[in-house]
Coordinates of C-alpha atoms and ligand atoms in Angstrom, one line a residue:
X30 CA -10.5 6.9 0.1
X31 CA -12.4 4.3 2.5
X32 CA -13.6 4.8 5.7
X33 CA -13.9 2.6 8.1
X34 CA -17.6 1.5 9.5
X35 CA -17.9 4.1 12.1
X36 CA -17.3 7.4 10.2
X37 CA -19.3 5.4 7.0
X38 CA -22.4 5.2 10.0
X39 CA -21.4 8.8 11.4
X40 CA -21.9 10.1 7.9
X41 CA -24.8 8.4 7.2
X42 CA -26.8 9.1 9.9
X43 CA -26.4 12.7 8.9
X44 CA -28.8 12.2 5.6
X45 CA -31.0 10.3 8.2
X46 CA -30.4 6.9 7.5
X47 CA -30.8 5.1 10.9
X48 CA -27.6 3.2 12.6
X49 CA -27.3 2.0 15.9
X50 CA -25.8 4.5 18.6
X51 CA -22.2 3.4 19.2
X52 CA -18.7 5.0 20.3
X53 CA -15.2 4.4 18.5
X54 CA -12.5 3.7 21.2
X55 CA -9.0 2.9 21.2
X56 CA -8.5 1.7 24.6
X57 CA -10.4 -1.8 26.3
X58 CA -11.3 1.0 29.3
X59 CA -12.6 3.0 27.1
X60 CA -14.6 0.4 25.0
X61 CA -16.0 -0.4 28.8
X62 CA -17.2 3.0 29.5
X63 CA -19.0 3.5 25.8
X64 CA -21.0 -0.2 26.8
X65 CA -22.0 0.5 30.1
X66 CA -23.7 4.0 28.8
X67 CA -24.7 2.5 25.5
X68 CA -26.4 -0.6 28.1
X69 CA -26.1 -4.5 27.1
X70 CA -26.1 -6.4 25.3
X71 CA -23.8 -4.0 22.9
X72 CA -21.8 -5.4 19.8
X73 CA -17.8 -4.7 19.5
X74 CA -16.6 -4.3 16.0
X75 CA -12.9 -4.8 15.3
X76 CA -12.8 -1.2 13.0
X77 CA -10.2 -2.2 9.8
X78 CA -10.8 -1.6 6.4
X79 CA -11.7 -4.9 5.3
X80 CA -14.6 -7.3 4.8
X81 CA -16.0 -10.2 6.8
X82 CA -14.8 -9.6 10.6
X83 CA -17.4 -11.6 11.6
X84 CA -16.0 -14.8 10.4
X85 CA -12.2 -13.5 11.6
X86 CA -13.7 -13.2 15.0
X87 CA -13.6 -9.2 14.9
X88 CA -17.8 -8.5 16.1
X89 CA -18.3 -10.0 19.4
X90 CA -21.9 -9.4 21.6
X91 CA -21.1 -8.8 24.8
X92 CA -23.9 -8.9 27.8
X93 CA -21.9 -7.4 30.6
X94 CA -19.2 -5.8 31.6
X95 CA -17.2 -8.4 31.9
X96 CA -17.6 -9.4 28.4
X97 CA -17.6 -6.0 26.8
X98 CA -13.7 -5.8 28.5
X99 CA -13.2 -9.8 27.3
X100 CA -13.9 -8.9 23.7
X101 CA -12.2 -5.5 23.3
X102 CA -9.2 -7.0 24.8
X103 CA -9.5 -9.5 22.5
X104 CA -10.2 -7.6 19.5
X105 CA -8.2 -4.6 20.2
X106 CA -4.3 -5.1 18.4
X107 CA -6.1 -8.3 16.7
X108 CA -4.5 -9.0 13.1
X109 CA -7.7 -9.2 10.3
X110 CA -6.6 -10.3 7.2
X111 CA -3.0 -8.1 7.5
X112 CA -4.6 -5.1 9.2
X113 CA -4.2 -4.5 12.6
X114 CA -7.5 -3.4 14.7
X115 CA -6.6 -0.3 16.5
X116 CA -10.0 0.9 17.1
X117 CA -13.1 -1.0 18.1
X118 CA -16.7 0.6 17.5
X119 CA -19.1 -0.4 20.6
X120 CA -22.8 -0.3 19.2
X121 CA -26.0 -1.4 20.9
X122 CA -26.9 -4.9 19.7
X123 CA -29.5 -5.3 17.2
X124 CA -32.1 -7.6 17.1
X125 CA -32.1 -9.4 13.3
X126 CA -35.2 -11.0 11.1
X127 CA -33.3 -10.7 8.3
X128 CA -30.4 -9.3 6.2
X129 CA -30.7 -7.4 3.3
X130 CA -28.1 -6.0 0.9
X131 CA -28.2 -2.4 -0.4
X132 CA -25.3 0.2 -2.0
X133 CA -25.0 2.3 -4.7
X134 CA -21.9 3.0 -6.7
X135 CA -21.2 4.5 -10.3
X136 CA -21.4 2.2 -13.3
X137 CA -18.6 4.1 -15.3
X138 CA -19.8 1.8 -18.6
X139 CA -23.6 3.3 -18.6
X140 CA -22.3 6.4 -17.3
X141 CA -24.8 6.3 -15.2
X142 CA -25.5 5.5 -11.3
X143 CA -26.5 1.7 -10.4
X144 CA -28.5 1.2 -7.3
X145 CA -28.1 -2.7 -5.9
X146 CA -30.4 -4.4 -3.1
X147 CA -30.7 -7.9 -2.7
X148 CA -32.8 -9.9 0.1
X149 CA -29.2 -12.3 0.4
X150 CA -27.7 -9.6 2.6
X151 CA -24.7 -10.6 5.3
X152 CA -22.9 -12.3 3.1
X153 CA -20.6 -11.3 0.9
X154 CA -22.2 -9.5 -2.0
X155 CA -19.8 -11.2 -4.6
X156 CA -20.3 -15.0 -4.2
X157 CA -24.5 -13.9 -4.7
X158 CA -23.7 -11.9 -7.3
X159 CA -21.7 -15.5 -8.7
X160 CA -23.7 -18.2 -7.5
X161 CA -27.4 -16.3 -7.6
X162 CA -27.4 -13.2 -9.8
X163 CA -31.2 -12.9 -10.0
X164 CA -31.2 -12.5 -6.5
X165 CA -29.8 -8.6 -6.7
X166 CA -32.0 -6.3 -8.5
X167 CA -30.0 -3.5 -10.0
X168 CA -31.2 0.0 -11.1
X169 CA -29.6 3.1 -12.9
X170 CA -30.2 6.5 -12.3
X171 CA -29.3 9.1 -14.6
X172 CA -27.4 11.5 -12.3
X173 CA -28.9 14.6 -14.0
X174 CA -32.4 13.7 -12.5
X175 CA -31.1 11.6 -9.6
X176 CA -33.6 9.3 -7.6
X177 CA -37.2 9.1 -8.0
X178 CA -39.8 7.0 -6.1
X179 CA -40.1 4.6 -8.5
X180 CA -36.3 3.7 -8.7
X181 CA -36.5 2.8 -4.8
X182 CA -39.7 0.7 -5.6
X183 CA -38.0 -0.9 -8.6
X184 CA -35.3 -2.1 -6.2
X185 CA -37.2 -3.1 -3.2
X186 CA -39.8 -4.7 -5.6
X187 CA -36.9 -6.4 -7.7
X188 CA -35.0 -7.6 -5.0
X189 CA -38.4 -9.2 -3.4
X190 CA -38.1 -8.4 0.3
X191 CA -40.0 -8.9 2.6
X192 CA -43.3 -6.6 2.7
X193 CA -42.5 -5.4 6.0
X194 CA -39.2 -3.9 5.3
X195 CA -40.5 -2.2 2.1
X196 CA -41.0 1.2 3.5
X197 CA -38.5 1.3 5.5
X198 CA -35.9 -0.2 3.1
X199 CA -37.4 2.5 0.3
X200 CA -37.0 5.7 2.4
X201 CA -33.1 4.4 3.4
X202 CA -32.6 3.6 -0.8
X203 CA -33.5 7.5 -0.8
X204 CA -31.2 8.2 2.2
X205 CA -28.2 6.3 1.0
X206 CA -28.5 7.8 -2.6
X207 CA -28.3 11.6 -1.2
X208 CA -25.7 10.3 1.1
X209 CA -24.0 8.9 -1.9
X210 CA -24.1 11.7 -4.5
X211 CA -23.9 14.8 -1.8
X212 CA -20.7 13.2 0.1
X213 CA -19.0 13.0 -3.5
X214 CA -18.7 9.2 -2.8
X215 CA -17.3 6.4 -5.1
X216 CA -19.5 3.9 -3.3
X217 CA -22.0 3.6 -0.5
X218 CA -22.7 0.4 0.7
X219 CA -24.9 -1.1 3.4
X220 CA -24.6 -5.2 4.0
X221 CA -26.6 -6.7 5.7
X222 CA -29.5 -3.6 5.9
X223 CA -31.8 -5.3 8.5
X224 CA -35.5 -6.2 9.5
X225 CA -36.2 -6.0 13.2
X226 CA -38.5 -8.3 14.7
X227 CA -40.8 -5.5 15.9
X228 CA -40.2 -4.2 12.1
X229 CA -37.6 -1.7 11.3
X230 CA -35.5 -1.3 8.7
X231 CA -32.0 -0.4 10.1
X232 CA -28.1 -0.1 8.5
X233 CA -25.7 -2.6 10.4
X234 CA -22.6 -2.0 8.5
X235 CA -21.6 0.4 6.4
X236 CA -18.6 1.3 3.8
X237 CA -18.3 4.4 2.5
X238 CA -15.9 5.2 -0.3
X239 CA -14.9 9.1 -1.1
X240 CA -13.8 10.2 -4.4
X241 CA -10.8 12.3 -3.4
X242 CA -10.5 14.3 -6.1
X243 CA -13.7 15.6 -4.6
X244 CA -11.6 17.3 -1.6
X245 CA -11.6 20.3 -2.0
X246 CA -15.4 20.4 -1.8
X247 CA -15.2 18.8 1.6
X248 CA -12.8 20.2 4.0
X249 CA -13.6 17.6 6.6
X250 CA -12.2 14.6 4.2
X251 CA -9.1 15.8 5.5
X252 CA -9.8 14.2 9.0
X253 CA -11.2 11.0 8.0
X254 CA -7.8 11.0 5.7
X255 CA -6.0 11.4 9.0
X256 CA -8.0 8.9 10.6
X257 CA -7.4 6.1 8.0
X258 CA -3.7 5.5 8.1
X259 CA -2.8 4.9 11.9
X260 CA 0.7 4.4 10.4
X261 CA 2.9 7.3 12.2
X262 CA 5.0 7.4 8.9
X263 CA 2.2 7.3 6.4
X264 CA 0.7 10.2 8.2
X265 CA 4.3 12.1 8.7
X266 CA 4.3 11.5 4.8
X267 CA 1.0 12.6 3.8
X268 CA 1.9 16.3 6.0
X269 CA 4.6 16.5 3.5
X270 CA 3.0 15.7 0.4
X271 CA 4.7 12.4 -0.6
X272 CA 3.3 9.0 -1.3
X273 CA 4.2 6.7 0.9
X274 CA 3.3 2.8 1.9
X275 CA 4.9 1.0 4.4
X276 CA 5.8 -2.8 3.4
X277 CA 7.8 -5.3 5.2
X278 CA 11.0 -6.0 4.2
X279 CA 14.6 -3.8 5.1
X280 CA 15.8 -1.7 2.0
X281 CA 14.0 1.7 2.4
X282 CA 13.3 2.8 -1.2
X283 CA 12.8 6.7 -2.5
X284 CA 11.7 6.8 -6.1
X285 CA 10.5 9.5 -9.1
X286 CA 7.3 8.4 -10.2
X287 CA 5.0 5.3 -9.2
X288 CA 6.5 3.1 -12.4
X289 CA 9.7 3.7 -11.4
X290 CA 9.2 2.6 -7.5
X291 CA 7.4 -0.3 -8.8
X292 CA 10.2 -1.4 -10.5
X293 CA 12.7 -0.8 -7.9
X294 CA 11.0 -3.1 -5.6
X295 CA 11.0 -5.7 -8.1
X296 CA 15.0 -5.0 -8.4
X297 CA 15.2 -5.7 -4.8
X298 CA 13.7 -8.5 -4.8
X299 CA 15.6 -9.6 -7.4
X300 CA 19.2 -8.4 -5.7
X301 CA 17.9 -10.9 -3.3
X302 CA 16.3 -7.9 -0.5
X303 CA 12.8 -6.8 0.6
X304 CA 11.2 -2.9 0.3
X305 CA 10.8 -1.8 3.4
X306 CA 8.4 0.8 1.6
X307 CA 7.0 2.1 -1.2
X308 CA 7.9 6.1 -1.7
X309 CA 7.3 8.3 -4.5
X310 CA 8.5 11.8 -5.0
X311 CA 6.4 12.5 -7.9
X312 CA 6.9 14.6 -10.5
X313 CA 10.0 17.6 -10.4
X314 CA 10.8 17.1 -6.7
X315 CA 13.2 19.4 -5.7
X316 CA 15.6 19.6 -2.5
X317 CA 12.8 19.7 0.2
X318 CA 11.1 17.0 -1.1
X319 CA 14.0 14.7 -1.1
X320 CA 15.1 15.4 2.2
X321 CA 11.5 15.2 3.5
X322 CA 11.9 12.0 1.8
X323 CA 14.9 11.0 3.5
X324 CA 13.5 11.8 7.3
X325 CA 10.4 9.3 6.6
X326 CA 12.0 6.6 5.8
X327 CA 14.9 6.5 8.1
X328 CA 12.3 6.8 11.0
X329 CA 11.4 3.5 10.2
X330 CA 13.5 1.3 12.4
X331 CA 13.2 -1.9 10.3
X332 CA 15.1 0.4 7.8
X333 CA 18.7 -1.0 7.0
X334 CA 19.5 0.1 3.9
X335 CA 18.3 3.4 1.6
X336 CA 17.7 3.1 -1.8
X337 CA 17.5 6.4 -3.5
X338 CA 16.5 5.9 -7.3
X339 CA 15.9 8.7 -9.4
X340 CA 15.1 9.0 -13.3
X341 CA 15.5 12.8 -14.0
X342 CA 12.8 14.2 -16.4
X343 CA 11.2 17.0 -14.9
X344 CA 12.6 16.1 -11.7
X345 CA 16.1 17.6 -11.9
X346 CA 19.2 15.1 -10.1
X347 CA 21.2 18.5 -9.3
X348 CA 18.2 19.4 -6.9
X349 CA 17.8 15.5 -5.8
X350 CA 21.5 15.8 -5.3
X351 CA 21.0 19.0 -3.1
X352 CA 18.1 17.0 -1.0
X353 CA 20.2 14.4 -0.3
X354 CA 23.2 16.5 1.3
X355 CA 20.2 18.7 3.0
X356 CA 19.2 15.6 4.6
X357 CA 22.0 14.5 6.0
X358 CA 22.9 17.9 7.8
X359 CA 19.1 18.0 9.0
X360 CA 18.8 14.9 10.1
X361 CA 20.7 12.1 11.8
X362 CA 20.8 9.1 8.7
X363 CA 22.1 6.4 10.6
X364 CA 21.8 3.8 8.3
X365 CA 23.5 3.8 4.3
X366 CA 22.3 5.3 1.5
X367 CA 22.5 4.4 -2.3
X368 CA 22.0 7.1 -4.6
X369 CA 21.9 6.4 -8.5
X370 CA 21.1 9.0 -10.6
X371 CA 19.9 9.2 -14.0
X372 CA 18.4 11.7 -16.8
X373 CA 18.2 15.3 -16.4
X374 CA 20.5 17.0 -14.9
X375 CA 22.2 13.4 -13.8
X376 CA 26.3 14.6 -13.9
X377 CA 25.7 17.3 -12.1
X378 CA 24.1 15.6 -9.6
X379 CA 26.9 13.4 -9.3
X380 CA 29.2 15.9 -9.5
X381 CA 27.6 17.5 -6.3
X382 CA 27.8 14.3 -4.8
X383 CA 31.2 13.8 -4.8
X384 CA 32.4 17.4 -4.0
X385 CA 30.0 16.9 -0.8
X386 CA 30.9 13.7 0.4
X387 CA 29.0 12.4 3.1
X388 CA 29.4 9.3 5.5
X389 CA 27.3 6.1 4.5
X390 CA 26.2 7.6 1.0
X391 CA 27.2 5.7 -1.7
X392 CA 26.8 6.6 -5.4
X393 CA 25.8 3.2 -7.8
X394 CA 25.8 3.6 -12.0
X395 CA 22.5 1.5 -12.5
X396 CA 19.5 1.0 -11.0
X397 CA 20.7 -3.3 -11.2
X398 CA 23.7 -2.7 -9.2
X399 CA 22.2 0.3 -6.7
X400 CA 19.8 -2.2 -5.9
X401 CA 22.7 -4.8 -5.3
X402 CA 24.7 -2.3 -2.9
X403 CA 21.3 -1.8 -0.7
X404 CA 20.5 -5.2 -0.3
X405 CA 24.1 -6.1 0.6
X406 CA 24.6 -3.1 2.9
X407 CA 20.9 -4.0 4.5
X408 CA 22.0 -7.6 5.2
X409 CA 23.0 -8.0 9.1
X410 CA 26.7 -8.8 8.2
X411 CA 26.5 -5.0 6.1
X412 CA 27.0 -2.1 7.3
X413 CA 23.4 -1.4 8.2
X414 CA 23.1 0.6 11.3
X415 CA 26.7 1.5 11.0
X416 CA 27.4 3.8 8.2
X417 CA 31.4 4.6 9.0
X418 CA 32.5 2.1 6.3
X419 CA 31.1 3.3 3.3
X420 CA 32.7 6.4 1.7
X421 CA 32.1 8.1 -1.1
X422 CA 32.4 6.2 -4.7
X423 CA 31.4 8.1 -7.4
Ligands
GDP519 P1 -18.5 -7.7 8.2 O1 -18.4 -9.2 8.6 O2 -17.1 -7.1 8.3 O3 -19.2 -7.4 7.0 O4 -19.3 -7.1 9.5 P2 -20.8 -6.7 9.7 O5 -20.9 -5.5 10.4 O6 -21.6 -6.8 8.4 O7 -21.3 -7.9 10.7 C1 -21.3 -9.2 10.3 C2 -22.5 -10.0 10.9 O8 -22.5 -9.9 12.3 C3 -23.8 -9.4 10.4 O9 -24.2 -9.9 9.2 C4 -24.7 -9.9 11.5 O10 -25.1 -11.2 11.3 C5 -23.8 -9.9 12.8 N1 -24.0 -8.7 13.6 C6 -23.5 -7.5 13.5 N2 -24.0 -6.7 14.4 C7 -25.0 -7.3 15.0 C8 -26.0 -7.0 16.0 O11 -26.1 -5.9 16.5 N3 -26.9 -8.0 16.4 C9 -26.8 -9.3 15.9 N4 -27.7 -10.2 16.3 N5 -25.9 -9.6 15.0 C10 -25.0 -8.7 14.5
MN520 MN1 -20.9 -6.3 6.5

């Protein structure tokens, strides 16, 4: 799971490493308030999960408070690369000599964990890495004896900074490492790590990846994982245990198994329609889960179409079939719904189906023609939104 910068810096901070004080906000009044008590000039940071806002226009310095409300309205519901800023983080501006590089991550290969600092910091780490690869000095740690001294001095020494950053830039190395090992993280990275003028060495940026198979040992992972997705219906989703991604397109899509989805939105492409979503079940989902299913997606207005597509193994289609009808009586489906069953359990599941019939649910032999029926029902001539016209077929 990745955070975003201000829970990476939050988190950090904790195992000492220093970070500018700052406030996340949501609101441009808000991102006023946090600058006038942080004092000017203060840096706003467009908070989104990818790399190099700066060059998108997403880090502004503002010197009053007239700017600091020009930048957060700008940046505020700005579109970075696809993702939409919902969140700005208002730090005190830094003063900069230079930027540094520093992270560490696991190195699966040498089993082992690699330490990276390089004095081309700011930039993005790969195009060094490409163009200059001496220029990063690298360093494993066998996790059994975790950092020493030395493997701070190797990296600060290797990576030729400046002498005036050394100490600082070796006690953060020791800070981030902690940081890294004790939050269970896949990744810890700090680009650019500056040099002050008057001589600090100071994190500017962070990105902190979690390992969430680590979880359980952190209970508050939970609330960063609530954090991340400010999508209502990934978070509605996530309550209910189901994997879900919201796409683009118009055909809602419910699916056993990550392959299987995968290959239903290829099918709808195909039939000539877009996913509106991405939504697996998993493994032996039973009635709940299906109609749980059902209430996400059709809370997506963009919905036209459903696309239920179900390859029994473990998951039985008598139980999917069950889901389906406890759906409908639980919730308003106002938009149709093609079911096509297959594998376990599949004829009875049909079978249900068309003792139960229900208005707008249509039953479809393959996953080909299901995938036709959605498209066509989703299209604005279809039925989509209006349901009355499609009985029961199967
Ligand atoms: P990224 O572009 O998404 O990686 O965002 P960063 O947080 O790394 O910021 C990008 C660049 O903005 C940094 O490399 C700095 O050059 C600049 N920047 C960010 N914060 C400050 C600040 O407090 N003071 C100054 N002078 N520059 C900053
Ligand atoms: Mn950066």
């Amino acid at each position: 799971m990745d955070l975003f910068e201000y829970q990476g810096k939050q988190l950090l901070a904790r195992f000492g490493v220093p970070v500018s004080d700052g406030e996340a906000v949501e609101s441009v009044d808000d991102a006023v308030t946090a600058a006038d008590r942080l004092g000017y000039p203060v840096v706003v940071k467009a908070q989104v999960q990818v790399g190099g806002r700066g060059k998108a226009g997403g880090i502004k310095l503002a010197n009053s408070t007239d700017e600091a409300r020009e930048h957060a309205s700008n940046i505020l519901g700005m579109d970075i690369k696809g993702h939409t800023v919902r969140r700005v983080w208002i730090e005190k501006a830094s003063d900069i000599s230079e930027e540094y590089y520093a992270s560490f991550t696991l190195d699966r290969a040498a089993k082992k964990h690699l330490g990276m600092v390089s004095a081309k910091g700011g930039i993005d780490i790969e195009a060094v890495a490409e163009e200059d690869p001496e220029a990063i000095a690298r360093v494993h740690i066998d996790p059994l004896i975790g950092i020493e001294d030395y493997h701070a001095r190797q990296l600060v020494f290797g990576a030729k900074l400046n002498p005036a950053a050394r100490n600082g830039a070796i006690a953060i190395l020791k800070q981030l490492y902690t940081a890294f090992v004790e939050l269970d993280a896949d990744l810890v990275e700090v680009n650019p790590l500056i040099l002050t003028p008057d001589g600090r060495v100071h994190a500017l940026d962070a990105k902190v990846s979690l390992d969430d198979n680590a979880g359980y040992r952190h209970p508050e992972f939970e609330d960063f994982r609530n954090m991340a997705s400010a999508d209502p219906r990934e978070q509605m989703a996530r309550e209910r245990g189901l994997n879900y991604i919201g796409l683009d397109g118009e055909v809602g899509i419910i699916g056993n198994g990550a392959g299987l989805v995968m290959s239903t939105l290829d099918v709808v492409n195909q039939a000539g329609g877009k996913a509106a979503n991405f939504l697996d079940v998993g493994g032996g989902a039973g009635a709940k889960t299906i109609a749980n299913a059902l209430e996400v997606i059709t809370s997506d207005p963009n919905v036209r179409s459903v696309l239920i597509n179900i390859f029994g193994g473990i998951t039985r289609c008598d139980l999917v079939a069950q889901g389906i009808i406890e759906g409908f009586s639980n919730i308003d489906v106002t938009v149709p719904v093609v079911v096509r069953l297959d594998g376990t359990s599949a004829e009875e599941g049909r079978a249900i189906l068309a003792a139960n019939p229900l208005e707008g649910l249509v039953s479809a032999a393959t996953m080909l023609e299901a995938a036709g029926r959605a498209v066509e029902l989703a299209k604005p001539g279809g039925a989509g939104g209006s349901p009355g016209s499609n009985g029961q077929e199967a």
